[in-house]
Tab-separated table of C-alpha atoms and ligand atoms in Angstrom:
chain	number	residue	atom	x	y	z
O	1	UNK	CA	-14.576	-5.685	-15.269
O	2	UNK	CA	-11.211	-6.236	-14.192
O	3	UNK	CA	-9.916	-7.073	-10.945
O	4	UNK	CA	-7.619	-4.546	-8.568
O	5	UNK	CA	-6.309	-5.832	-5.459
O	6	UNK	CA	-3.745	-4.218	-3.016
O	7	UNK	CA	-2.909	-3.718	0.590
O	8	UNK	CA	-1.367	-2.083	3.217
O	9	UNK	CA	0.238	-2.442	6.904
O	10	UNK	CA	-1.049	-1.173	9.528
O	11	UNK	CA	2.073	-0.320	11.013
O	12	UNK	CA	1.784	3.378	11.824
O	13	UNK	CA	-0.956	5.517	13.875
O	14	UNK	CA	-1.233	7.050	10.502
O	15	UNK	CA	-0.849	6.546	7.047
O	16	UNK	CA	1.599	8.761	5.265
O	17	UNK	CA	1.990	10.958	2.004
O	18	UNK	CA	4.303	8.693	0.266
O	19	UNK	CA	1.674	5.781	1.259
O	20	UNK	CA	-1.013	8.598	-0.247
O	21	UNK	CA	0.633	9.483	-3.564
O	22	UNK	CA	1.787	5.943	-4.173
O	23	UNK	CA	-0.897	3.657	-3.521
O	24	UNK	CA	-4.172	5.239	-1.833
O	25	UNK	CA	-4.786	7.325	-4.430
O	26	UNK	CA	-4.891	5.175	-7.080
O	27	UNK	CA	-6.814	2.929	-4.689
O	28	UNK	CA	-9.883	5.066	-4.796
O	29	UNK	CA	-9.130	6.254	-8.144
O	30	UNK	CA	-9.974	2.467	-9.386
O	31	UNK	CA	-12.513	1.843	-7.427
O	32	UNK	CA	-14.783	3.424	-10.425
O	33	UNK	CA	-13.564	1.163	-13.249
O	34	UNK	CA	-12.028	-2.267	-11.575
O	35	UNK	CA	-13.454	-4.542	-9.049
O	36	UNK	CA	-11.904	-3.385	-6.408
O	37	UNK	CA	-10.210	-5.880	-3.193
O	38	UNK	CA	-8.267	-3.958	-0.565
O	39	UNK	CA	-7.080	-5.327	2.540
O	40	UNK	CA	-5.403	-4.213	5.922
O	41	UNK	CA	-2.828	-6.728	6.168
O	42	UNK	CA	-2.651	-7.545	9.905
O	43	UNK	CA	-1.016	-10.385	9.372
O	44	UNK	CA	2.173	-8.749	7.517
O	45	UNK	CA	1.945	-6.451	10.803
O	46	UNK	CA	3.210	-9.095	13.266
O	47	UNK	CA	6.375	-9.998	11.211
O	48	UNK	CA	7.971	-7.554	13.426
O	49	UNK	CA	7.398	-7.449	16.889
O	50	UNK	CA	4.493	-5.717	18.212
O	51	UNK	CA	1.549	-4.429	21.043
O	52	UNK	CA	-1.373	-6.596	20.303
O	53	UNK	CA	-3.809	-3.317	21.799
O	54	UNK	CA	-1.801	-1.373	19.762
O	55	UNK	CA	-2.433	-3.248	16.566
O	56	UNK	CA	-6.052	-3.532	17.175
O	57	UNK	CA	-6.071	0.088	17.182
O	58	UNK	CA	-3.919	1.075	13.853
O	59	UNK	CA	-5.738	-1.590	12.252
O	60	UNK	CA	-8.961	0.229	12.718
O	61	UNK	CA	-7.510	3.801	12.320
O	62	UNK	CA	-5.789	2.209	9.032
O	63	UNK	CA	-9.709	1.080	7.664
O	64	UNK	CA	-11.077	4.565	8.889
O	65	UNK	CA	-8.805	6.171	6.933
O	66	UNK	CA	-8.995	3.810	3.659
O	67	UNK	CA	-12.880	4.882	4.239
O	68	UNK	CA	-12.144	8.547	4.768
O	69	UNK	CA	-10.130	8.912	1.225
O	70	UNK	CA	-13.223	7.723	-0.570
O	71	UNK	CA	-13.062	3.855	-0.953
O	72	UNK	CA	-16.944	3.381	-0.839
O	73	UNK	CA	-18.164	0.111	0.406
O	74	UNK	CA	-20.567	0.090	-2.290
O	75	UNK	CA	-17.910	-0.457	-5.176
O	76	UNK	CA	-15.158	-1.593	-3.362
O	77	UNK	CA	-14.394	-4.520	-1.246
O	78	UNK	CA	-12.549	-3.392	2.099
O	79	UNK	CA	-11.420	-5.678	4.635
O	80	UNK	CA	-8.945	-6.762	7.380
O	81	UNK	CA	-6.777	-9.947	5.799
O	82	UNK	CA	-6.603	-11.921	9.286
O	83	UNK	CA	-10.790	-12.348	8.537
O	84	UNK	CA	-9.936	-14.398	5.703
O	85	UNK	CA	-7.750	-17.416	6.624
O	86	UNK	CA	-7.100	-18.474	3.366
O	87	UNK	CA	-4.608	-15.617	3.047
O	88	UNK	CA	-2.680	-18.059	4.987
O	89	UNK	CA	-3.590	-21.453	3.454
O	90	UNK	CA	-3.266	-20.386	-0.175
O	91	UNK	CA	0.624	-18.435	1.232
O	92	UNK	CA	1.312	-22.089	2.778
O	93	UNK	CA	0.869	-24.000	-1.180
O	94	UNK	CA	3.045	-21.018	-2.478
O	95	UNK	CA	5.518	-21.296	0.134
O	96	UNK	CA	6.209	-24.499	-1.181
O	97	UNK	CA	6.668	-23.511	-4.832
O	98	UNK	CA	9.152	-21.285	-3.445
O	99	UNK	CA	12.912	-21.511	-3.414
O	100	UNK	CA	14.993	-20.602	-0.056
O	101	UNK	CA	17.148	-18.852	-2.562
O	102	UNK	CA	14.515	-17.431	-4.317
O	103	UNK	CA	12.739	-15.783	-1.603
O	104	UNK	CA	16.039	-15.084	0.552
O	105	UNK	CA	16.515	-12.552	-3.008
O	106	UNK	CA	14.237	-10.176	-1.567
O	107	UNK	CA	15.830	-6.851	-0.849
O	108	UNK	CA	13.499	-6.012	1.163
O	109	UNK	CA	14.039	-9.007	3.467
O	110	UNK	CA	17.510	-8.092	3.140
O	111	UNK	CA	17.255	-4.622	4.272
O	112	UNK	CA	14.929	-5.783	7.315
O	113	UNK	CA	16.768	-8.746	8.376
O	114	UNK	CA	20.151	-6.913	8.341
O	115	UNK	CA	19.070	-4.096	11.047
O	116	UNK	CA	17.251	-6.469	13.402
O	117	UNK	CA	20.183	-9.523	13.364
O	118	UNK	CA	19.496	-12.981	12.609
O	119	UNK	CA	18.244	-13.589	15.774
O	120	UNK	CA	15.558	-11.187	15.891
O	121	UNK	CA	14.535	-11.715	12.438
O	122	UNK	CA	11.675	-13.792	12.479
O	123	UNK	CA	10.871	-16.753	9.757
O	124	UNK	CA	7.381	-14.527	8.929
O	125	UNK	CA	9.868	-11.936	7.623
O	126	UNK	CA	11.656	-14.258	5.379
O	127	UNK	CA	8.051	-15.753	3.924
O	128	UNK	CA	5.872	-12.214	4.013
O	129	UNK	CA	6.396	-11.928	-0.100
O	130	UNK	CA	4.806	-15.358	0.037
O	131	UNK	CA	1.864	-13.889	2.347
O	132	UNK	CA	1.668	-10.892	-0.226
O	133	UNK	CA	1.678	-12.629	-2.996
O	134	UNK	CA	-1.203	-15.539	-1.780
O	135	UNK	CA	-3.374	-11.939	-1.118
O	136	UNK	CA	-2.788	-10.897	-4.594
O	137	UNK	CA	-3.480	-14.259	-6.275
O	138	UNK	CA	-6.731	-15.525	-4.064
O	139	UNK	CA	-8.700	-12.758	-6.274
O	140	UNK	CA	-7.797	-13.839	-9.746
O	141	UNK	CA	-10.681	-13.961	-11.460
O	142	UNK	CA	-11.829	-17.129	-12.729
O	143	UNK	CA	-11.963	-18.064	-16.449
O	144	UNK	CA	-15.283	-16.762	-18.020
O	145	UNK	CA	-15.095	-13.919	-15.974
O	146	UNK	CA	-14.909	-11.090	-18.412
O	147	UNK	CA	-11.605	-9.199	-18.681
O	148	UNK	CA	-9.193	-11.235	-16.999
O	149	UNK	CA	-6.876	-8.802	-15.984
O	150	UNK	CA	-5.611	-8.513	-11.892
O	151	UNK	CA	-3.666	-5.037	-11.687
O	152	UNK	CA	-1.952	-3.987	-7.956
O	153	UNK	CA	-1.598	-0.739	-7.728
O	154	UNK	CA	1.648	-0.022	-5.489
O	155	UNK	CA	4.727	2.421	-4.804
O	156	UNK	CA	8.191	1.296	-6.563
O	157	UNK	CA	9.551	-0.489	-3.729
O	158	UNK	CA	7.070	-3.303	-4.262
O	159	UNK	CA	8.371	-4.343	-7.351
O	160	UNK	CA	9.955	-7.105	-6.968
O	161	UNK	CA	7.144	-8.454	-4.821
O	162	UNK	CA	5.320	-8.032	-7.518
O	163	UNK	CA	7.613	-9.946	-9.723
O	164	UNK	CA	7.765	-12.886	-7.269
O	165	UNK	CA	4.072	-13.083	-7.417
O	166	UNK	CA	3.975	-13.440	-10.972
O	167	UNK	CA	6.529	-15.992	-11.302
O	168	UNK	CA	4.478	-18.070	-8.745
O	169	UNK	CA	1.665	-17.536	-10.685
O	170	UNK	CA	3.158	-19.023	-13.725
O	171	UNK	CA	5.124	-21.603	-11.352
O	172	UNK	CA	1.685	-23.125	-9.927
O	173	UNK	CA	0.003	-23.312	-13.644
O	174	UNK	CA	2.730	-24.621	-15.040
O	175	UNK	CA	2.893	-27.375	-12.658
O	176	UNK	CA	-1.032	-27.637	-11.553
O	177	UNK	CA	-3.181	-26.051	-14.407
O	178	UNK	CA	-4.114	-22.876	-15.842
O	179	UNK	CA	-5.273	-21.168	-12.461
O	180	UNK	CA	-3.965	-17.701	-11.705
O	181	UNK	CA	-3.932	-14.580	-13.750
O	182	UNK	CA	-0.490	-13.112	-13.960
O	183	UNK	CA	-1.141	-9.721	-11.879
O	184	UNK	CA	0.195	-6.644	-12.867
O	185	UNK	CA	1.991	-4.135	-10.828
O	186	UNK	CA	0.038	-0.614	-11.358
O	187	UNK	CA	3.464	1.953	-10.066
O	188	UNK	CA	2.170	5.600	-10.834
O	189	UNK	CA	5.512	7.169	-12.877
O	190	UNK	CA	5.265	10.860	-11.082
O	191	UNK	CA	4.760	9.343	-7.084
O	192	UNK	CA	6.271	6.012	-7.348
O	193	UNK	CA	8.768	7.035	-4.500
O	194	UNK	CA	8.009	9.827	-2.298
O	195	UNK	CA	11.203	10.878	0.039
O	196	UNK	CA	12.397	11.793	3.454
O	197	UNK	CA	11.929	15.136	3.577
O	198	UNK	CA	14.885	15.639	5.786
O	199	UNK	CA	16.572	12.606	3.813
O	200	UNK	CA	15.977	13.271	-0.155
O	201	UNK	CA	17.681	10.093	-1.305
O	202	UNK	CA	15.904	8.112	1.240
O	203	UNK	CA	12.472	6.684	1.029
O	204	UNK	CA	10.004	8.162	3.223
O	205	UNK	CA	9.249	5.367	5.407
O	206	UNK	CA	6.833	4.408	8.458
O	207	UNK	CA	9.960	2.487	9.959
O	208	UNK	CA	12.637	4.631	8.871
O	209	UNK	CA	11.994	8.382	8.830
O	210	UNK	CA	12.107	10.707	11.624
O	211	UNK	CA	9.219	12.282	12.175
O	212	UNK	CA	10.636	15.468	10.888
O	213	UNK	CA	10.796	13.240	7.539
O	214	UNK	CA	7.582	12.151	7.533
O	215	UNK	CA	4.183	13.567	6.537
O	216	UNK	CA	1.406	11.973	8.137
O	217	UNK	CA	-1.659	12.018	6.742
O	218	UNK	CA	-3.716	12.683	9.843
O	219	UNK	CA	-1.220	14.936	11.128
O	220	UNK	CA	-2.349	18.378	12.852
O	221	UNK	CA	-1.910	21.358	10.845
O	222	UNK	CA	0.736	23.256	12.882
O	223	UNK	CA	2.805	20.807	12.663
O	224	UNK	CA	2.621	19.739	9.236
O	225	UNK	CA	3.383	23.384	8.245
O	226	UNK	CA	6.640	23.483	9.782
O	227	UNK	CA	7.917	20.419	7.794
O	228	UNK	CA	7.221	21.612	4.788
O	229	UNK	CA	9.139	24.572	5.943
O	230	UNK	CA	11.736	22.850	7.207
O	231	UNK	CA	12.079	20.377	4.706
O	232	UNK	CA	15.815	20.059	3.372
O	233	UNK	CA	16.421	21.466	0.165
O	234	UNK	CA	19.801	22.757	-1.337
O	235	UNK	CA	22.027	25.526	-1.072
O	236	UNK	CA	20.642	27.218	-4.067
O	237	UNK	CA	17.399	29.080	-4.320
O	238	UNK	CA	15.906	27.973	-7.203
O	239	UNK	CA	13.175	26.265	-7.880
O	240	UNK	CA	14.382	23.406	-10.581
O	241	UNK	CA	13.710	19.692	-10.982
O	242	UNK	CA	17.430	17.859	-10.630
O	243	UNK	CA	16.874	14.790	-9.251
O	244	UNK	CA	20.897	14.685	-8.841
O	245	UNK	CA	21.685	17.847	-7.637
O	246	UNK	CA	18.709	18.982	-6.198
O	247	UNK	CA	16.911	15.657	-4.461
O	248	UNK	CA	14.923	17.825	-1.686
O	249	UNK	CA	13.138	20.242	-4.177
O	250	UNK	CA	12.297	17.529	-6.369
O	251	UNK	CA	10.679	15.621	-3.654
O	252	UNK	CA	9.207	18.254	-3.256
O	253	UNK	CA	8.291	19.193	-7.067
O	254	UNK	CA	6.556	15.628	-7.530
O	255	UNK	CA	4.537	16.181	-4.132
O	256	UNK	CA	3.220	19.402	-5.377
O	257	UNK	CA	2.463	18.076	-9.008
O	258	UNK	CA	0.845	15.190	-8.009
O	259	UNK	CA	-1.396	17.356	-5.741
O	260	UNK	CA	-1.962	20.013	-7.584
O	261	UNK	CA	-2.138	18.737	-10.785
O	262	UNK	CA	-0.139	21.278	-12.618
O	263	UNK	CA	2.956	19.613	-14.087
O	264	UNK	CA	6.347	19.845	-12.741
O	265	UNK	CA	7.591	22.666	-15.861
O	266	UNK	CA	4.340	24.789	-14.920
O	267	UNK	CA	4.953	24.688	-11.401
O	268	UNK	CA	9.014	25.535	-12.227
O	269	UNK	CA	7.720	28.474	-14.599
O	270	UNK	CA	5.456	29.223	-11.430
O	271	UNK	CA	7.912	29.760	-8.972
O	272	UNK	CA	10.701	31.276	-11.417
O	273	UNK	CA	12.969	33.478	-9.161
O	274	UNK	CA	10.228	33.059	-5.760
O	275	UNK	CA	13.075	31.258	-4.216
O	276	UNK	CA	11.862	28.369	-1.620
O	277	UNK	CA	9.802	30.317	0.916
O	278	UNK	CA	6.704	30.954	-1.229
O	279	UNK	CA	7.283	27.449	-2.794
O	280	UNK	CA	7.052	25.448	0.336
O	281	UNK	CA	3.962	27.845	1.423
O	282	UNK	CA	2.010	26.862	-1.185
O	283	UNK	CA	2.726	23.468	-1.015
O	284	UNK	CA	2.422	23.502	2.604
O	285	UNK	CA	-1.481	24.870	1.645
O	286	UNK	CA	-1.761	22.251	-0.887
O	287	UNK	CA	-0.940	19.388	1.358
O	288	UNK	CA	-3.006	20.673	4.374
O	289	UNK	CA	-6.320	20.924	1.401
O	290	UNK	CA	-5.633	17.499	0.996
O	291	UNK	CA	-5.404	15.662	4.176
O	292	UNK	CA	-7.948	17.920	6.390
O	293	UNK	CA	-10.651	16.729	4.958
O	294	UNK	CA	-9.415	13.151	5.029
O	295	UNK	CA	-8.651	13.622	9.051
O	296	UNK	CA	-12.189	15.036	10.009
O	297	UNK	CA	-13.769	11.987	8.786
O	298	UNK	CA	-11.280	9.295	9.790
O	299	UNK	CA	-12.340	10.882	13.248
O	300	UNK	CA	-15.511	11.015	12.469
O	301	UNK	CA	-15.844	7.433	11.558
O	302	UNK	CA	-13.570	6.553	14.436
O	303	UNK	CA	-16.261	7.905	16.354
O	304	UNK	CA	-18.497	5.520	15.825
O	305	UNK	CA	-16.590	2.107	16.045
O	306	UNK	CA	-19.717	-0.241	15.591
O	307	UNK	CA	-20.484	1.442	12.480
O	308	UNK	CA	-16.870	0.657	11.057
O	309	UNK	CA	-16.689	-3.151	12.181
O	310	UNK	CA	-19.700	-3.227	10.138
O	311	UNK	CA	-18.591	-1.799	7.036
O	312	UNK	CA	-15.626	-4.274	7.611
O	313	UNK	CA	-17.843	-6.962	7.806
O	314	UNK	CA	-19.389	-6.566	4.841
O	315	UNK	CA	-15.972	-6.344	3.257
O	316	UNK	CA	-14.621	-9.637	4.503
O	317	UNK	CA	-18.184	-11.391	3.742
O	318	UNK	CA	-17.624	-10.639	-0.113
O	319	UNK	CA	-13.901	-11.161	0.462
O	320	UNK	CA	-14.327	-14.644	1.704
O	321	UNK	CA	-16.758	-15.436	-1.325
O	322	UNK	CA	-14.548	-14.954	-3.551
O	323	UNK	CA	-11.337	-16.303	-1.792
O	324	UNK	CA	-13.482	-19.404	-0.788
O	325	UNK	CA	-13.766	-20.183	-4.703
O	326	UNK	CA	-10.561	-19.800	-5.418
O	327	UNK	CA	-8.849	-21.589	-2.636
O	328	UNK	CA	-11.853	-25.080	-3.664
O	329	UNK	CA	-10.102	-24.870	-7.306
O	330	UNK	CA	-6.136	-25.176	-5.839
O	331	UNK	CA	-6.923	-27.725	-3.303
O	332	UNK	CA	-8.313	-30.215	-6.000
O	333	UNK	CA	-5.424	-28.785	-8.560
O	334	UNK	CA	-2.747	-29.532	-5.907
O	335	UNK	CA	-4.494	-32.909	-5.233
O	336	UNK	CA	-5.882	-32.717	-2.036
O	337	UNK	CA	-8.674	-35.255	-0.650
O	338	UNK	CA	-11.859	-33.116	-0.641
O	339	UNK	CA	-14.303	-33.211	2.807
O	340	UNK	CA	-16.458	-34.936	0.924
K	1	TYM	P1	3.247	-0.757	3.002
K	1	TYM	O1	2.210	-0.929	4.056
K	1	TYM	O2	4.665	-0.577	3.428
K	1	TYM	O3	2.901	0.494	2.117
K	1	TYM	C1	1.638	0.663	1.512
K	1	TYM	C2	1.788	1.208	0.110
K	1	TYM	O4	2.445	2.473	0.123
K	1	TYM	C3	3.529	2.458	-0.814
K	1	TYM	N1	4.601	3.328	-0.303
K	1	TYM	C4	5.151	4.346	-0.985
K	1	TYM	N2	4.912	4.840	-2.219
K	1	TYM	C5	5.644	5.900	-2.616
K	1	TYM	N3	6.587	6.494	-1.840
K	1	TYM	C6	6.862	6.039	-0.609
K	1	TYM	N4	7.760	6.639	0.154
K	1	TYM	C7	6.121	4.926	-0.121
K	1	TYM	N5	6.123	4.213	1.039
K	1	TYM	C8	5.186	3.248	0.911
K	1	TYM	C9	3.951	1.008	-0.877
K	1	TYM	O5	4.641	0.730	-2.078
K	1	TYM	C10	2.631	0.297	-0.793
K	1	TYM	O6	2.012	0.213	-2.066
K	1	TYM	N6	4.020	-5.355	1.317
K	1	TYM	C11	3.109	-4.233	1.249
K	1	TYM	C12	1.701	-4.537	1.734
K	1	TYM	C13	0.994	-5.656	1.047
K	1	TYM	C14	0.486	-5.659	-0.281
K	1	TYM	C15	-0.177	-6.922	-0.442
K	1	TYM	C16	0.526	-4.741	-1.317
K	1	TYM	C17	0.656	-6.849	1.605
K	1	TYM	N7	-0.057	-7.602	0.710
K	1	TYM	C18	-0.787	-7.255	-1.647
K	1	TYM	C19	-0.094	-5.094	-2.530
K	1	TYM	C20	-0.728	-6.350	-2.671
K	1	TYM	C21	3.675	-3.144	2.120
K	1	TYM	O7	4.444	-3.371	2.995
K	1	TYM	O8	3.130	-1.927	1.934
């Protein structure tokens, strides 16, 4: 079977609907036909600044939820990245196949780096592609493996990570020996880039958005009402898919199709001359289906804290297998003195 392997900050007290549509989703949805490797990166968490209490917490509210969607620890491998410290060794070997140039490219460094000044920009910043793509790599499978295929499903704005961590790939085999598969980036085309809903042309963002832009996916349902009511949408009253002209109730569209299921033209045909109100209703209804049942059982599970370290354990225990393997084949390929 082939491999999947992705991850995600725990930067938030929740996750949110653009982290949902993009990336959890498809998460659980491969659980059932890859061999599945998902990780709470931790260790991306403290390239900003942070609360170390407060990080211990969203990192366990971040596995609860991963739990609550329907990743089963049965078929799929969940676990916290810091309990596998070759995350780090295998990012320190790619670090140094990396150019400054090269990695100072990212735009996503960019965009980071430029609100917080050089000064508060921290070097873990400027190498966390590295640290993203040693996560991705440590779980290519090994030759004789079956299908050796290593697909990340992500939301568009980790592309070029993505590309970075395939050019390393094919930067350390080049130079060391066939040794990593050349992952592929797994963006779904409908929910690749859910936005603000008070922003349209903005991403919806844990850092960025204002609450009122935000959808969070243990939010209360009160609340998550009125931002779907309030969400900004144009001066007109119809509801058409224009993502110039009419970037709020396409946001909007995409959220309901990719929830619902029916495709953006139904849902249009739907809501022909409705204007917004009954639209946003609905999709109000549609989001509230979705995450309510997801919320109980984060809670629940939250509950119950011994219960979830263990379920982590077990994650980082297989986790470690394989990463252990891997990281024994690039120390000898990069020419290191084993322990003997
Ligand atoms: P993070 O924690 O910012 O986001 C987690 C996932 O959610 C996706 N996403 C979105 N998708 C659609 N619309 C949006 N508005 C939206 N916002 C976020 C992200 O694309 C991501 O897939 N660098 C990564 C974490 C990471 C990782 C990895 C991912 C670390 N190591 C290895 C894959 C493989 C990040 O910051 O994601």
């Amino acid at each position: 079977t082939p491999r999947v392997l992705s991850g995600i900050q725990p930067t938030a007290d929740s996750f949110h609907l653009g982290n949902y549509l993009g990336a959890l989703r498809q998460w659980v949805a491969m659980q059932d036909t890859h061999d599945a490797f998902y990780c709470v990166v931790d260790l991306h968490a403290i390239t900003i600044e942070h609360d170390p209490a407060v990080l211990r917490r969203r990192t366990l509210v971040a596995a609860a939820q991963l739990f609550a969607m329907g990743l089963d620890p049965d078929r799929a491998t969940v676990f916290v990245q810091s309990h596998v410290p070759e995350h780090t060794e295998l990012a320190w070997v790619l670090g140094c196949l990396t150019g400054f140039g090269e990695a100072g490219r990212m735009t996503q460094f960019k965009d980071k780096s430029s609100k917080q000044g050089t000064s508060g920009t921290s070097v873990g910043l400027f190498t966390y592609p590295i640290l993203q793509a040693a996560d991705i790599l440590l779980y290519s499978p090994e030759p004789g493996e079956g299908e050796r295929a290593l697909r990340v499903p992500v939301g568009e704005d980790q592309r070029q990570h993505l590309e970075l961590t395939r050019t390393l790939a094919q930067r350390f085999n080049h130079r060391f020996g066939d040794t990593f598969v050349l992952p592929e980036a797994h963006i779904p085309p409908g929910a690749a880039k859910i936005t603000d809903l008070q922003e349209p042309d903005a991403k919806m963002s844990k850092s960025a958005s204002s609450p009122q832009g935000i959808i969070d996916v243990l939010e209360e349902p009160g609340p998550m009402r009125k931002k779907i009511m309030r969400a900004v949408t144009d001066t007109g009253s119809e509801v058409v898919y224009d993502e110039e002209k009419k970037a709020g109730v396409t946001n909007l569209l995409r959220i309901f199709s990719a929830l619902d299921g029916a495709s953006v033209p139904d849902l249009e045909k739907r809501y022909a001359g409705s204007g917004y109100g009954q639209f946003k209703k609905d999709l109000a209804q549609v989001v509230l289906d979705t995450f309510a049942p997801i919320r109980k059982r984060t809670l629940t599970l939250l509950d119950d804290e011994w219960h979830l370290d263990e379920l982590l354990r077990r994650g980082s225990d297989r986790a470690s297998e394989v990463a252990a393997r891997t990281m024994e084949t690039v120390r000898e390929r990069v020419g290191f003195v084993g322990r003997g």
